[in-house]
Coordinates of N, CA and C in Angstrom, one line a residue:
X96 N -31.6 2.6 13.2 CA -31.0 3.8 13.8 C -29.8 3.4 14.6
X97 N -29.1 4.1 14.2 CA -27.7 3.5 14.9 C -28.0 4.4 16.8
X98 N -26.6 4.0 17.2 CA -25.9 4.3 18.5 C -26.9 5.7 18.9
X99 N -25.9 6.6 17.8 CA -25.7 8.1 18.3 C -26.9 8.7 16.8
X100 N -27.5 10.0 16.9 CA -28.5 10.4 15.9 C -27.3 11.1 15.3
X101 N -27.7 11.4 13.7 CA -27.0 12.3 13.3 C -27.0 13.8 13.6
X102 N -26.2 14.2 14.0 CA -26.2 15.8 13.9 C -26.2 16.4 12.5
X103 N -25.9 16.0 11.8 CA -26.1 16.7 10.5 C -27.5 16.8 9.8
X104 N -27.8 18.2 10.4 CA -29.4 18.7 10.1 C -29.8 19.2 9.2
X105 N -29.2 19.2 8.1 CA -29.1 19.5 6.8 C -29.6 18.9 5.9
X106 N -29.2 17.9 6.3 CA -29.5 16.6 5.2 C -29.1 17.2 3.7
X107 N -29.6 16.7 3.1 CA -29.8 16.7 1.3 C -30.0 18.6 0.9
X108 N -30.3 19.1 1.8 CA -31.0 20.3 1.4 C -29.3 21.2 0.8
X109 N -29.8 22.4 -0.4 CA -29.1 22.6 -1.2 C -28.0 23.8 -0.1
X110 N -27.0 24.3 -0.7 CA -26.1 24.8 0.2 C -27.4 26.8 0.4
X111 N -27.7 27.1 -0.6 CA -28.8 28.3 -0.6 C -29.5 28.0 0.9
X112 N -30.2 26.9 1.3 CA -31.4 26.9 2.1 C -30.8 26.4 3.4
X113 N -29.4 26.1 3.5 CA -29.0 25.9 4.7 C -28.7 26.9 5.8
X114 N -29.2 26.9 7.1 CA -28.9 27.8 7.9 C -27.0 28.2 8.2
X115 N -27.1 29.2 8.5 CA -25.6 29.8 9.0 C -25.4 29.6 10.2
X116 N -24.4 28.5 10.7 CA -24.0 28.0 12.0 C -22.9 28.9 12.4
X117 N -23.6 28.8 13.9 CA -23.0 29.7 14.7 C -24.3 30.7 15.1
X118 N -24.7 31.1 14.4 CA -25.8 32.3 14.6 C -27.0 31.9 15.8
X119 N -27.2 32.7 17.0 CA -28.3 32.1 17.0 C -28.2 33.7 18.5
X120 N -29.3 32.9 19.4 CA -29.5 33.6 20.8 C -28.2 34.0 21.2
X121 N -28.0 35.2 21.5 CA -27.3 35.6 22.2 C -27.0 35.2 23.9
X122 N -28.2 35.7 24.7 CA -28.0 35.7 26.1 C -29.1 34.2 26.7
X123 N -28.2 32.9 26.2 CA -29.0 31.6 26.5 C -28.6 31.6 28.1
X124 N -30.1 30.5 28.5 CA -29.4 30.5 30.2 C -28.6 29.1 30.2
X125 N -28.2 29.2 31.0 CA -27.0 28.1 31.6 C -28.0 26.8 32.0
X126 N -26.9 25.8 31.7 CA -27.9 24.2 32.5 C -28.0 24.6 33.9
X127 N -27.0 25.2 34.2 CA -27.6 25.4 36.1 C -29.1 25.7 36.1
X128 N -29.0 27.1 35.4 CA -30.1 27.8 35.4 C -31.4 27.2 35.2
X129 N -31.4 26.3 34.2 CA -32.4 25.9 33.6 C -33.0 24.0 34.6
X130 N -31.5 24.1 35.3 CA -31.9 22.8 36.5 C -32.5 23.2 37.4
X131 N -32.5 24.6 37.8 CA -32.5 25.2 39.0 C -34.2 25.2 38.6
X132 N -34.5 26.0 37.2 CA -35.9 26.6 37.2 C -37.1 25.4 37.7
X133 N -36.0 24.3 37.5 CA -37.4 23.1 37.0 C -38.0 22.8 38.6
X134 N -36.8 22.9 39.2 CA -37.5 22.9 40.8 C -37.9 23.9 41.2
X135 N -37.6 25.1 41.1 CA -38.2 26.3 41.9 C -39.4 26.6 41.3
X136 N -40.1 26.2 39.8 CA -41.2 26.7 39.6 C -42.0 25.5 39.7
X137 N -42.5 24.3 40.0 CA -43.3 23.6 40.5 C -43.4 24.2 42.0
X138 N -42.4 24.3 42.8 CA -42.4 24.8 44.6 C -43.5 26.3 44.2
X139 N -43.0 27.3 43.5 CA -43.7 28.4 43.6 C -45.2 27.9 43.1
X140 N -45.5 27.4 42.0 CA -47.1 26.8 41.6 C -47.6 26.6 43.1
X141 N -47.0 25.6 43.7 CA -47.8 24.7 44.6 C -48.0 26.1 45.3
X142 N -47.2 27.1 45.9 CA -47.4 27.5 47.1 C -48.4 28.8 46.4
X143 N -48.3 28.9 45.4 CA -48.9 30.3 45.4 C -50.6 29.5 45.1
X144 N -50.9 28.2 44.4 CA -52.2 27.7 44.3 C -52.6 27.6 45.9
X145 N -51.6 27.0 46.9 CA -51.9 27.2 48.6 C -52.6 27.8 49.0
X146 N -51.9 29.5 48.5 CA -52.3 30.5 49.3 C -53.6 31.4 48.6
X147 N -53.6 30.8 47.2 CA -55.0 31.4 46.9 C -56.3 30.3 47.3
X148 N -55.5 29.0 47.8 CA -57.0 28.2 48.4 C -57.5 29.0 49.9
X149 N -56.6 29.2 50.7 CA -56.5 29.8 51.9 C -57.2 31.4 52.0
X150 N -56.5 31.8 51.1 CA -57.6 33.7 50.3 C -58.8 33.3 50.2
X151 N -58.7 32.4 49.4 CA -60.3 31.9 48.9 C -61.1 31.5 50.3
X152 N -60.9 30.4 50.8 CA -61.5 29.9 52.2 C -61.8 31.3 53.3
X153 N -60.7 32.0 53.5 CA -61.0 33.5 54.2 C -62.0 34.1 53.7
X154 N -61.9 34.5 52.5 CA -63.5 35.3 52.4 C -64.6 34.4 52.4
X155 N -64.5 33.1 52.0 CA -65.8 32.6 52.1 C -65.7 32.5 53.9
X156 N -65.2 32.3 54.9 CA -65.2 32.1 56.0 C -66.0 34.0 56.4
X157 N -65.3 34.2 56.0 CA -65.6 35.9 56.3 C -67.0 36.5 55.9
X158 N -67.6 36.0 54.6 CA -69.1 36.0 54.1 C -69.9 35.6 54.6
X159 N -69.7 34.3 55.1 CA -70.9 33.3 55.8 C -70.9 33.7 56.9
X160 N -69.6 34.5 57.4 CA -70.1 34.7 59.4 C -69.6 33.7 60.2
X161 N -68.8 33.0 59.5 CA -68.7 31.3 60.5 C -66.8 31.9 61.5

């Protein structure tokens, strides 16, 4: 395998079964966007798993009477 992969994803296949470049998603998101997501959705996991340990602990705090 050299350097760089080939881009050419076609390979061997006949001109019929080749896709039409260019065509695809319209409204893709941006690398910002998609840099942005990778941190802000691990932060919201944590915090929202937080606050349902804390939910959870209140009613059981709240059940038992303690």
């Amino acid at each position: 395998m050299g350097l760089f992969s080939d881009l050419d994803l076609s390979g061997d296949a006949p001109l019929r079964a080749r896709p039409v470049f260019g065509r695809g998603p319209r409204q893709v998101h941006s690398t910002r966007f998609k840099r942005m997501m990778r941190v802000v959705v691990p932060i919201v996991s944590v915090a929202i798993a937080v606050g349902l340990f804390f939910l959870g602990r209140m009613f059981y705090l709240m059940l038992t009477g303690q």
